[in-house]
Short mmCIF file of C-alpha atoms (C1' of nucleotides) in Angstrom, two decimals:
data_model
loop_
_atom_site.label_atom_id
_atom_site.label_comp_id
_atom_site.label_asym_id
_atom_site.label_seq_id
_atom_site.Cartn_x
_atom_site.Cartn_y
_atom_site.Cartn_z
CA MET A 1 74.41 114.15 117.29
CA ASN A 2 74.32 110.39 116.11
CA ILE A 3 76.15 109.15 113.32
CA GLY A 4 72.99 108.60 110.84
CA ASP A 5 72.46 112.45 111.33
CA ALA A 6 76.34 113.02 110.73
CA SER A 7 76.25 111.01 107.57
CA GLU A 8 73.20 113.00 106.40
CA LYS A 9 74.54 116.36 107.00
CA THR A 10 78.23 115.42 105.33
CA GLY A 11 77.08 113.24 102.72
CA LEU A 12 79.18 110.44 103.87
CA PRO A 13 78.09 107.03 104.38
CA ALA A 14 78.05 105.71 108.09
CA LYS A 15 80.46 102.95 107.13
CA THR A 16 82.97 105.59 105.84
CA ILE A 17 82.61 107.76 108.93
CA ARG A 18 83.33 104.82 111.27
CA TYR A 19 86.43 103.97 109.15
CA TYR A 20 87.70 107.41 109.22
CA GLU A 21 87.55 107.31 113.00
CA ASP A 22 89.19 103.87 113.02
CA ILE A 23 92.16 105.61 110.87
CA LYS A 24 92.07 108.59 113.24
CA LEU A 25 90.74 111.32 110.92
CA VAL A 26 87.91 112.06 113.49
CA LYS A 27 87.52 111.38 117.50
CA PRO A 28 83.94 111.91 118.08
CA SER A 29 82.93 111.71 122.13
CA ARG A 30 80.50 109.02 123.13
CA ALA A 31 77.08 109.23 124.66
CA SER A 32 76.48 107.28 127.90
CA ASN A 33 74.58 104.42 125.74
CA GLY A 34 77.87 103.88 123.67
CA TYR A 35 76.33 105.93 120.73
CA ARG A 36 79.02 108.00 118.74
CA ASP A 37 78.13 111.69 119.54
CA TYR A 38 79.03 114.07 116.94
CA ALA A 39 79.82 117.83 117.82
CA ASP A 40 80.03 120.72 115.30
CA GLU A 41 83.48 120.52 115.06
CA ASP A 42 83.77 116.85 114.07
CA ILE A 43 80.83 117.50 111.60
CA HIS A 44 83.14 120.23 110.32
CA ARG A 45 86.06 117.96 110.02
CA LEU A 46 84.08 115.12 107.90
CA ALA A 47 82.60 117.72 105.72
CA PHE A 48 86.31 118.99 104.90
CA LEU A 49 87.03 115.26 104.52
CA GLN A 50 84.26 114.63 102.17
CA ARG A 51 85.23 117.89 99.93
CA SER A 52 88.80 117.17 99.77
CA ARG A 53 88.19 113.47 98.97
CA SER A 54 85.90 114.39 96.18
CA LEU A 55 88.68 116.76 95.05
CA GLY A 56 90.76 113.59 94.55
CA PHE A 57 93.13 113.80 97.65
CA THR A 58 94.10 110.33 98.99
CA ILE A 59 93.33 110.01 102.72
CA GLU A 60 96.91 110.97 103.67
CA GLU A 61 96.84 114.14 101.74
CA CYS A 62 93.58 114.77 103.43
CA ARG A 63 95.23 114.24 106.83
CA VAL A 64 97.89 116.68 105.92
CA LEU A 65 95.06 119.39 104.72
CA LEU A 66 93.28 118.86 107.80
CA SER A 67 96.47 119.67 109.85
CA LEU A 68 97.17 122.77 107.64
CA TYR A 69 93.57 123.58 108.12
CA GLN A 70 94.04 123.27 111.77
CA ASP A 71 97.23 125.31 111.94
CA LYS A 72 96.38 128.92 112.04
CA ASP A 73 99.70 129.95 111.21
CA ARG A 74 100.76 127.74 108.12
CA ALA A 75 101.68 129.42 105.02
CA SER A 76 99.12 129.44 102.02
CA ALA A 77 101.93 128.17 99.94
CA ASP A 78 102.04 124.91 101.68
CA VAL A 79 98.39 124.33 100.80
CA LYS A 80 99.12 125.73 97.44
CA ALA A 81 101.87 123.24 96.75
CA LEU A 82 99.86 120.34 97.58
CA ALA A 83 96.91 121.58 95.32
CA LEU A 84 99.23 122.20 92.24
CA GLU A 85 101.03 118.89 92.65
CA LYS A 86 97.55 117.03 92.46
CA VAL A 87 96.73 119.06 89.34
CA ASP A 88 100.16 117.60 88.05
CA GLU A 89 98.99 114.37 88.87
CA ILE A 90 95.70 114.63 87.23
CA ASP A 91 97.37 115.92 84.30
CA ARG A 92 99.50 112.77 83.95
CA LYS A 93 96.43 110.66 84.19
CA LEU A 94 94.58 112.87 81.46
CA LYS A 95 97.52 111.90 79.19
CA GLU A 96 97.55 108.38 79.89
CA LEU A 97 93.94 107.97 79.52
CA LYS A 98 93.86 110.04 76.38
CA SER A 99 96.58 108.00 74.53
CA LEU A 100 94.46 104.70 75.97
CA LYS A 101 91.29 105.92 74.32
CA SER A 102 93.07 106.93 71.01
CA THR A 103 94.44 103.32 70.76
CA LEU A 104 91.19 101.56 71.96
CA LYS A 105 89.39 103.78 69.53
CA SER A 106 91.34 103.13 66.46
CA LEU A 107 91.56 99.43 67.18
CA ALA A 108 87.62 99.57 67.38
CA ASP A 109 87.38 101.53 64.10
CA HIS A 110 89.37 98.91 62.20
CA CYS A 111 87.08 96.21 63.20
CA HIS A 112 83.95 95.84 60.99
CA GLY A 113 81.97 94.49 64.01
CA ASP A 114 79.93 91.99 62.36
CA ASP A 115 79.31 88.37 62.92
CA ARG A 116 82.53 87.33 61.05
CA PRO A 117 85.11 86.14 63.50
CA ASP A 118 88.12 88.19 61.88
CA CYS A 119 88.76 90.98 64.23
CA PRO A 120 91.59 93.26 64.33
CA ILE A 121 91.27 94.18 68.00
CA ILE A 122 92.19 90.55 69.01
CA ASP A 123 94.81 90.27 66.35
CA ASP A 124 96.34 93.39 67.78
CA LEU A 125 96.34 92.07 71.37
CA ALA A 126 97.92 88.75 70.18
CA ALA A 127 100.55 90.32 67.98
CA GLU A 128 102.99 91.03 70.37
CA LEU A 129 104.24 87.60 70.45
CA ALA A 130 104.90 87.47 66.67
CA VAL A 131 107.61 90.30 67.32
CA LYS A 132 109.16 88.52 70.29
CA ARG A 133 109.31 85.11 68.48
CA MET B 1 110.33 77.49 79.95
CA ASN B 2 110.94 78.81 83.50
CA ILE B 3 109.03 81.58 85.22
CA GLY B 4 111.79 84.06 84.87
CA ASP B 5 112.14 83.71 81.18
CA ALA B 6 108.26 83.79 80.97
CA SER B 7 108.58 86.99 82.66
CA GLU B 8 111.27 88.43 80.55
CA LYS B 9 109.48 87.27 77.40
CA THR B 10 106.12 88.99 78.22
CA GLY B 11 107.29 91.89 80.33
CA LEU B 12 105.27 90.75 83.57
CA PRO B 13 106.69 90.32 86.80
CA ALA B 14 107.04 86.46 87.94
CA LYS B 15 104.89 87.52 90.77
CA THR B 16 102.12 88.47 88.64
CA ILE B 17 102.38 85.41 86.43
CA ARG B 18 101.88 83.24 89.39
CA TYR B 19 98.99 85.58 90.47
CA TYR B 20 97.25 84.86 86.89
CA GLU B 21 97.80 81.13 87.48
CA ASP B 22 96.11 81.58 90.83
CA ILE B 23 93.11 82.98 89.28
CA LYS B 24 93.03 80.48 86.38
CA LEU B 25 93.97 82.86 83.66
CA VAL B 26 97.14 80.40 82.66
CA LYS B 27 97.82 77.01 83.36
CA PRO B 28 101.26 75.98 82.60
CA SER B 29 102.52 72.46 83.32
CA ARG B 30 105.03 71.49 85.68
CA ALA B 31 108.61 70.03 85.27
CA SER B 32 109.75 67.06 87.25
CA ASN B 33 111.33 69.09 89.91
CA GLY B 34 108.03 70.97 90.37
CA TYR B 35 109.11 74.31 88.73
CA ARG B 36 106.33 75.80 86.31
CA ASP B 37 107.06 74.96 82.50
CA TYR B 38 105.50 77.47 80.33
CA ALA B 39 104.82 76.22 76.72
CA ASP B 40 104.65 78.56 73.79
CA GLU B 41 100.69 78.74 74.31
CA ASP B 42 101.27 79.97 77.64
CA ILE B 43 103.29 82.76 76.73
CA HIS B 44 100.90 83.68 74.27
CA ARG B 45 98.16 83.89 76.59
CA LEU B 46 100.50 86.03 78.95
CA ALA B 47 101.67 88.49 76.33
CA PHE B 48 97.91 88.79 75.43
CA LEU B 49 97.21 89.37 79.12
CA GLN B 50 99.99 91.95 79.31
CA ARG B 51 98.76 93.89 76.30
CA SER B 52 94.74 93.89 77.08
CA ARG B 53 95.57 94.89 80.63
CA SER B 54 97.83 97.73 79.74
CA LEU B 55 94.83 98.76 77.52
CA GLY B 56 92.76 99.20 80.69
CA PHE B 57 90.63 96.22 80.63
CA THR B 58 90.07 94.84 83.91
CA ILE B 59 91.05 90.99 84.86
CA GLU B 60 87.62 89.60 84.23
CA GLU B 61 87.43 91.55 80.92
CA CYS B 62 90.79 90.02 80.00
CA ARG B 63 88.99 86.85 80.67
CA VAL B 64 86.32 87.21 78.35
CA LEU B 65 88.73 88.78 75.80
CA LEU B 66 90.76 85.40 75.98
CA SER B 67 87.80 83.27 75.51
CA LEU B 68 86.73 85.46 72.51
CA TYR B 69 90.26 85.04 71.29
CA GLN B 70 90.28 81.31 71.72
CA ASP B 71 87.13 81.15 70.00
CA LYS B 72 87.39 80.79 66.47
CA ASP B 73 83.87 81.21 65.54
CA ARG B 74 83.24 84.43 67.53
CA ALA B 75 81.77 87.51 65.92
CA SER B 76 83.99 90.49 65.74
CA ALA B 77 81.22 92.50 66.68
CA ASP B 78 81.51 90.89 70.60
CA VAL B 79 84.90 92.24 70.47
CA LYS B 80 84.30 95.36 69.28
CA ALA B 81 81.38 96.02 71.89
CA LEU B 82 83.62 95.53 74.49
CA ALA B 83 86.25 97.66 73.13
CA LEU B 84 83.73 100.54 72.60
CA GLU B 85 82.14 99.99 76.02
CA LYS B 86 85.72 100.59 77.42
CA VAL B 87 86.04 103.81 75.46
CA ASP B 88 82.96 105.14 76.82
CA GLU B 89 84.28 104.28 80.17
CA ILE B 90 87.40 106.13 79.49
CA ASP B 91 85.63 109.19 78.32
CA ARG B 92 83.63 109.12 81.59
CA LYS B 93 86.67 109.10 83.55
CA LEU B 94 88.30 111.78 81.37
CA LYS B 95 85.51 114.37 81.86
CA GLU B 96 85.57 113.80 85.56
CA LEU B 97 89.20 114.45 85.63
CA LYS B 98 88.81 117.51 83.62
CA SER B 99 86.30 119.01 85.76
CA LEU B 100 88.03 117.91 88.89
CA LYS B 101 91.57 119.50 87.61
CA SER B 102 89.87 122.83 86.58
CA THR B 103 88.29 123.18 90.13
CA LEU B 104 91.62 122.48 91.63
CA LYS B 105 93.35 124.72 89.18
CA SER B 106 90.94 127.66 89.95
CA LEU B 107 91.26 127.27 93.67
CA ALA B 108 95.02 127.14 93.22
CA ASP B 109 95.09 130.19 91.36
CA HIS B 110 93.10 132.33 93.53
CA CYS B 111 95.46 131.43 96.29
CA HIS B 112 98.48 133.73 96.53
CA GLY B 113 100.52 131.13 97.81
CA ASP B 114 103.04 132.90 100.07
CA ASP B 115 103.63 132.59 103.93
CA ARG B 116 100.48 134.41 104.92
CA PRO B 117 97.94 132.08 106.55
CA ASP B 118 95.06 133.19 104.61
CA CYS B 119 94.03 130.67 102.06
CA PRO B 120 91.11 130.49 99.58
CA ILE B 121 91.90 126.58 98.98
CA ILE B 122 91.46 125.68 102.46
CA ASP B 123 88.61 128.29 102.87
CA ASP B 124 87.01 126.25 100.12
CA LEU B 125 87.41 122.69 101.44
CA ALA B 126 85.79 124.28 104.84
CA ALA B 127 83.11 126.08 103.19
CA GLU B 128 80.41 123.38 102.93
CA LEU B 129 79.62 123.54 106.33
CA ALA B 130 78.49 127.14 106.47
CA VAL B 131 75.81 126.25 103.79
CA LYS B 132 74.39 123.28 105.83
CA ARG B 133 74.36 124.88 109.05
"C1'" DG C 1 131.77 71.78 99.12
"C1'" DT C 2 129.67 75.79 99.03
"C1'" DA C 3 127.95 80.21 97.36
"C1'" DA C 4 124.82 82.77 94.39
"C1'" DG C 5 120.72 82.65 92.07
"C1'" DG C 6 116.42 80.91 90.72
"C1'" DC C 7 112.35 78.32 92.13
"C1'" DT C 8 108.61 76.58 95.39
"C1'" DT C 9 104.48 77.78 98.87
"C1'" DC C 10 102.25 80.74 102.04
"C1'" DC C 11 101.00 84.77 104.59
"C1'" DA C 12 100.48 89.64 105.07
"C1'" DG C 13 99.22 94.28 103.25
"C1'" DC C 14 98.23 98.24 100.24
"C1'" DA C 15 93.49 101.95 99.39
"C1'" DG C 16 88.90 102.97 100.65
"C1'" DC C 17 85.78 101.30 102.03
"C1'" DA C 18 81.18 97.88 101.69
"C1'" DG C 19 78.47 94.02 103.31
"C1'" DG C 20 76.95 91.22 106.97
"C1'" DA C 21 76.23 88.94 111.50
"C1'" DA C 22 75.01 89.38 116.15
"C1'" DG C 23 73.50 91.89 119.53
"C1'" DG C 24 72.13 96.40 122.40
"C1'" DT C 25 68.87 100.65 122.32
"C1'" DC C 26 65.15 103.92 121.58
"C1'" DA C 27 60.98 105.99 120.32
"C1'" DA C 28 56.29 105.09 119.18
"C1'" DC C 29 52.16 102.72 119.36
"C1'" DA C 30 48.61 99.33 121.05
"C1'" DT D 1 53.57 96.50 129.27
"C1'" DG D 2 54.83 94.67 125.56
"C1'" DT D 3 56.54 94.68 120.83
"C1'" DT D 4 57.70 96.22 116.80
"C1'" DG D 5 61.23 98.58 113.52
"C1'" DA D 6 64.50 101.83 113.04
"C1'" DC D 7 68.77 102.92 114.56
"C1'" DC D 8 73.31 102.00 116.88
"C1'" DT D 9 77.46 98.82 118.20
"C1'" DT D 10 81.76 95.61 117.31
"C1'" DC D 11 83.79 92.37 114.46
"C1'" DC D 12 84.93 89.86 110.53
"C1'" DT D 13 85.28 89.10 105.31
"C1'" DG D 14 85.84 90.71 100.89
"C1'" DC D 15 86.73 93.50 96.64
"C1'" DT D 16 91.14 94.70 92.73
"C1'" DG D 17 95.41 93.45 91.46
"C1'" DC D 18 98.81 92.87 92.73
"C1'" DT D 19 103.67 93.26 95.72
"C1'" DG D 20 106.83 91.94 99.72
"C1'" DG D 21 108.75 88.73 102.43
"C1'" DA D 22 110.02 84.54 105.13
"C1'" DA D 23 111.59 79.72 104.91
"C1'" DG D 24 112.82 76.20 102.22
"C1'" DC D 25 114.20 73.35 97.91
"C1'" DC D 26 116.81 73.11 93.29
"C1'" DT D 27 120.21 74.11 89.83
"C1'" DT D 28 124.75 75.89 88.33
"C1'" DA D 29 129.33 77.34 88.33
"C1'" DC D 30 133.45 77.62 90.60
#
DNA sequence: GTAAGGCTTCCAGCAGCAGGAAGGTCAACA
DNA sequence: TGTTGACCTTCCTGCTGCTGGAAGCCTTAC
């Protein structure tokens, strides 16, 4: 199966698939004309990668997940730990974004937003200096 | 004022300050020995950058904000628009992260997480293929 | 005089690809 | 048989926003 079909089947751009080969996440064989030839197992791995990447796992985490996936004797606890760690990470990001949003929102709410130049947002951005002077 | 002091006053690493000069966000003068020499106005700009970056504005947005800051006649509406756009962006990210989290969480909740190899997380990551076959 | 710390420039690298150039290959059609 | 157009190949560059490190001045204190 050529890279175009692999791309269609997995939803990954061809560029990405070649990149994954570059960093040794997949190792497709080659046809006699030099084209990459994807077996079912390769497609499987690529689809796995697509799923785990879209769940927010980094490439290196995906590498671990793949090896856990390959290892028929691994404990499910190992996988669960990775997933929960990721949940924690997402939680931290959520908190950060929420506080960011409320700060920005309250700044914007206090700005009258018309054609006068007076603007509390800009004032706030510049304010820090006054404290430190 | 040397870069070290500028760093301390603004909370930005020296490396970052040099980078900001590289991309023309600040233009400090030079002392006779070749050292960068930061005037109050430079420090002001750097502090402004520190604040706006920490609020999640990209470098290019910061560039716009700085020019709006410099422009005494600009409408506050311009600034407000940028801020609100950013709030929207944050909202989109929040949504995405929330759904990501709930997916991961429910996957993890269904995994018994012991030393048996059976694991619904891995199964789910691999599941996509079955559909497409 | 010398040692420690600060400063300079320049080069490389991180994640995770995307875009593009230059060229080989294949299938279909005239 | 020739040719078009779609697909494939490799290789190189660039994106964001810095960070680390090497090699080499400058300054300050003892």
